């Protein structure tokens, strides 16, 4: 049966979202802006940082468990730990550095090996739009690549708070929409926030 | 560079295992001494220690750890190189020291300009002149002097720069060349410590294959102490990479550029070097506790102990660089060096303030071949209390994160949050509390617990230079007391600005600094009074009942 029963009109979902990208593209700054609505100078992340944010969409309440990974090279050997079981990934690059876009593309290849196409929602995020004068990657270039790979795409600025919550909301909406599609095939299993971790089909354990 | 993303998995290191790497669980020596037997001195734990027992800094540099040559200067000069190469070395070295001087001045200028808000480095030519003018000159020379009191370089055995304390490694490549020439003379031994003295500098080399660490110092430290600091740098690098990975990399590619892997961690090393110049913990090879009423500390420890999980090895609560509580798995001991590295890691990164961090970390003295995963978070936004949960299982984030939640809940239920907050308001005590007028400062270490206590450094040691000078005096006394060929038990030092006394027994070490007007007899009676005071306060200043899960 499709998920039309009345008591299921506003389910709660928990999703694991991982931020990937080169060091200093602004992953932590995006996460901080989104969760705390603030911007401050940050130091490179070690390993990864875990944050959560809950949003209420029309169709569902969504709790995002955000894994902000370290972009430094020495952590690459452990990064797969952090993206394993992710429902969504933000591939972040810095619009003032072409090299970081290439790195984002490599992360995409990594993810394509780990996940089937419909298993994960991927967004390509070009950060630091406030640094327009130093731009190296055009909007078109990012957009075209995203289109060719069927990714969500957005340019952001953690510093000037441009499109930050939008990008997370877009990802959440896409995730919820996919629940709907899945529901057409089988009953969804909305997760109760109170439910103890690690049970059921949710994949928030690493 | 980007293409390596996939290959990296080959370097993956297994989860940290509990098997100690190098026989650190040595038996404690039971040598009764006049006065206090070890284990009965003030600050000694009632139920055994939390730490691996160490013999202060010898532990770092002793032969079992890789071999140190504690040679007399004559031997040192005669042995390693032929006379011709010694000449070459001195010549290279003079060149090197001029380069260092020039570099330090440049850097100093840059710093000064940064302070004034000019971020772009100004044209090179203008700089040297401003250094030499007017009142400013003195400041600059003073600062410049401080700047190049100790240079530290790390390079690979192939001569590739890995780290340089001042200035970019790029600009230093010629210096590194000279370094390598110098290093070649200790080629014979894989893990050696050597030093040369010239022009008022000491150059100390520590070779820990595949790395070579070099310090060029004008401090009063002994070469052993400088080597000790270099080893801390070495261990700090291991804590990021593990010994296994480091060796693997260089086995694969001898001239690998390690800066790629260490990019972004320079500030951790910088911070460690600064910390070692200010914090006596490193010199003492011991850990300082946050002064705290024992009832509060016990409540904290019990809460930590109850919030356990199968994969946890250590639960550590820190405030600044002081220990609040440490709970460990039964039979597992932390080494003070590893704890110091954790202190440094946390103090050099503000990023742990947000959310919960989950990061691979190697505790090199515990097990240098694998990573643990550490859950690092602050308890409250505005409170300087950092919780570190060290787990063997990198998949265990949610379980460990839940331990934190349970710990906080227990703290709240026991109602100790408030008392903790109070204690954090005065993280250091004043020496005036001891009630000895001439006493200015002291360091007391209980050997069996690996803990030490020391008051805040107060007037007349107000300026940074003065504080460093005081620590320098302690370093000097410490090196005399631990001189491997002629250790001294009692040292009485009179100087123009202060007098110091050191007393080292098998149970404790005590260093006191008092007014230059004080007499030796006065100092001795002060010691007695001080020891009584420490005994009276010991349950506040030390952790007497360490817990295990
Ligand atoms: N101008 C500008 N600077 C930004 C923006 N976002 C981040 N930054 C800056 O870029 C630097 C790196 O930001 P982080 O958020 O720490 O980068 P990161 O991607 O988390 O880096 P790692 O943790 O090392 O992977 C910091 O100095 C930020 O202040 C932005 O939108 N605009
Ligand atoms: Mg980051």
Coordinates of C-alpha atoms in Angstrom, one line a residue, chain A residues 32 36 40-51 65 67 72-78 80-84 99 102-103 106-107 109-110 113-114 197 202 204-206, chain B residues 1-6 8-9 11-12 240-241 245 256 260-265 267-268 345 348-352 354-360 373 381 394-395 397-399:
Chain A
X32 CA 28.5 26.1 11.3
X36 CA 24.5 28.1 14.3
X40 CA 33.9 32.7 12.3
X41 CA 37.4 31.9 11.3
X42 CA 37.9 28.2 11.7
X43 CA 40.9 25.9 11.8
X44 CA 41.2 22.7 9.8
X45 CA 39.0 19.9 11.0
X46 CA 40.7 16.8 12.5
X47 CA 39.0 13.5 11.5
X48 CA 35.5 14.7 11.4
X49 CA 33.0 16.7 13.3
X50 CA 29.4 15.6 14.0
X51 CA 26.5 18.1 14.1
X65 CA 23.1 14.2 11.0
X67 CA 29.4 14.6 9.2
X72 CA 43.5 17.3 4.7
X73 CA 45.3 14.6 2.9
X74 CA 46.3 12.7 5.9
X75 CA 42.7 11.9 6.7
X76 CA 41.9 10.4 3.3
X77 CA 42.7 7.0 4.5
X78 CA 39.9 7.2 7.1
X80 CA 35.4 6.2 3.8
X81 CA 34.5 5.5 7.4
X82 CA 32.7 8.8 7.5
X83 CA 30.7 8.5 4.3
X84 CA 29.8 4.9 4.7
X99 CA 41.8 22.4 -8.3
X102 CA 38.8 18.5 -9.6
X103 CA 39.1 17.1 -6.2
X106 CA 37.4 12.6 -7.5
X107 CA 35.2 12.4 -4.5
X109 CA 34.2 8.8 -8.3
X110 CA 34.8 7.5 -4.8
X113 CA 32.1 3.1 -6.3
X114 CA 30.6 2.8 -2.9
X197 CA 20.1 3.7 17.7
X202 CA 18.3 3.3 9.2
X204 CA 23.3 6.1 10.8
X205 CA 25.8 3.8 12.3
X206 CA 29.1 4.0 10.5
Chain B
X1 CA 48.1 14.9 -5.8
X2 CA 44.4 14.4 -6.4
X3 CA 44.9 11.1 -8.0
X4 CA 46.1 9.6 -4.7
X5 CA 42.7 9.6 -3.1
X6 CA 42.2 5.9 -3.8
X8 CA 45.6 6.0 0.3
X9 CA 43.7 3.0 1.5
X11 CA 48.2 2.9 4.2
X12 CA 45.3 2.2 6.4
X240 CA 49.1 12.0 13.4
X241 CA 50.4 9.3 11.2
X245 CA 52.3 4.5 8.3
X256 CA 58.5 11.3 -0.4
X260 CA 51.8 16.8 1.9
X261 CA 50.6 14.6 4.6
X262 CA 51.3 16.9 7.4
X263 CA 49.9 20.0 5.6
X264 CA 47.8 21.9 8.1
X265 CA 49.4 20.3 11.2
X267 CA 50.4 24.8 13.9
X268 CA 50.1 21.7 16.2
X345 CA 46.2 18.7 20.2
X348 CA 46.1 24.0 19.3
X349 CA 42.7 23.5 17.7
X350 CA 39.6 25.5 18.5
X351 CA 37.6 23.4 16.1
X352 CA 36.7 21.0 18.8
X354 CA 31.8 22.9 17.7
X355 CA 29.8 19.7 17.7
X356 CA 31.5 16.4 18.5
X357 CA 34.8 15.5 16.9
X358 CA 35.7 12.0 16.0
X359 CA 39.2 11.7 15.0
X360 CA 41.9 9.0 14.5
X373 CA 39.5 7.0 17.6
X381 CA 29.8 26.4 25.4
X394 CA 36.4 3.5 15.0
X395 CA 32.9 2.3 14.1
X397 CA 30.9 6.8 17.3
X398 CA 27.3 6.6 18.5
X399 CA 28.0 4.4 21.5

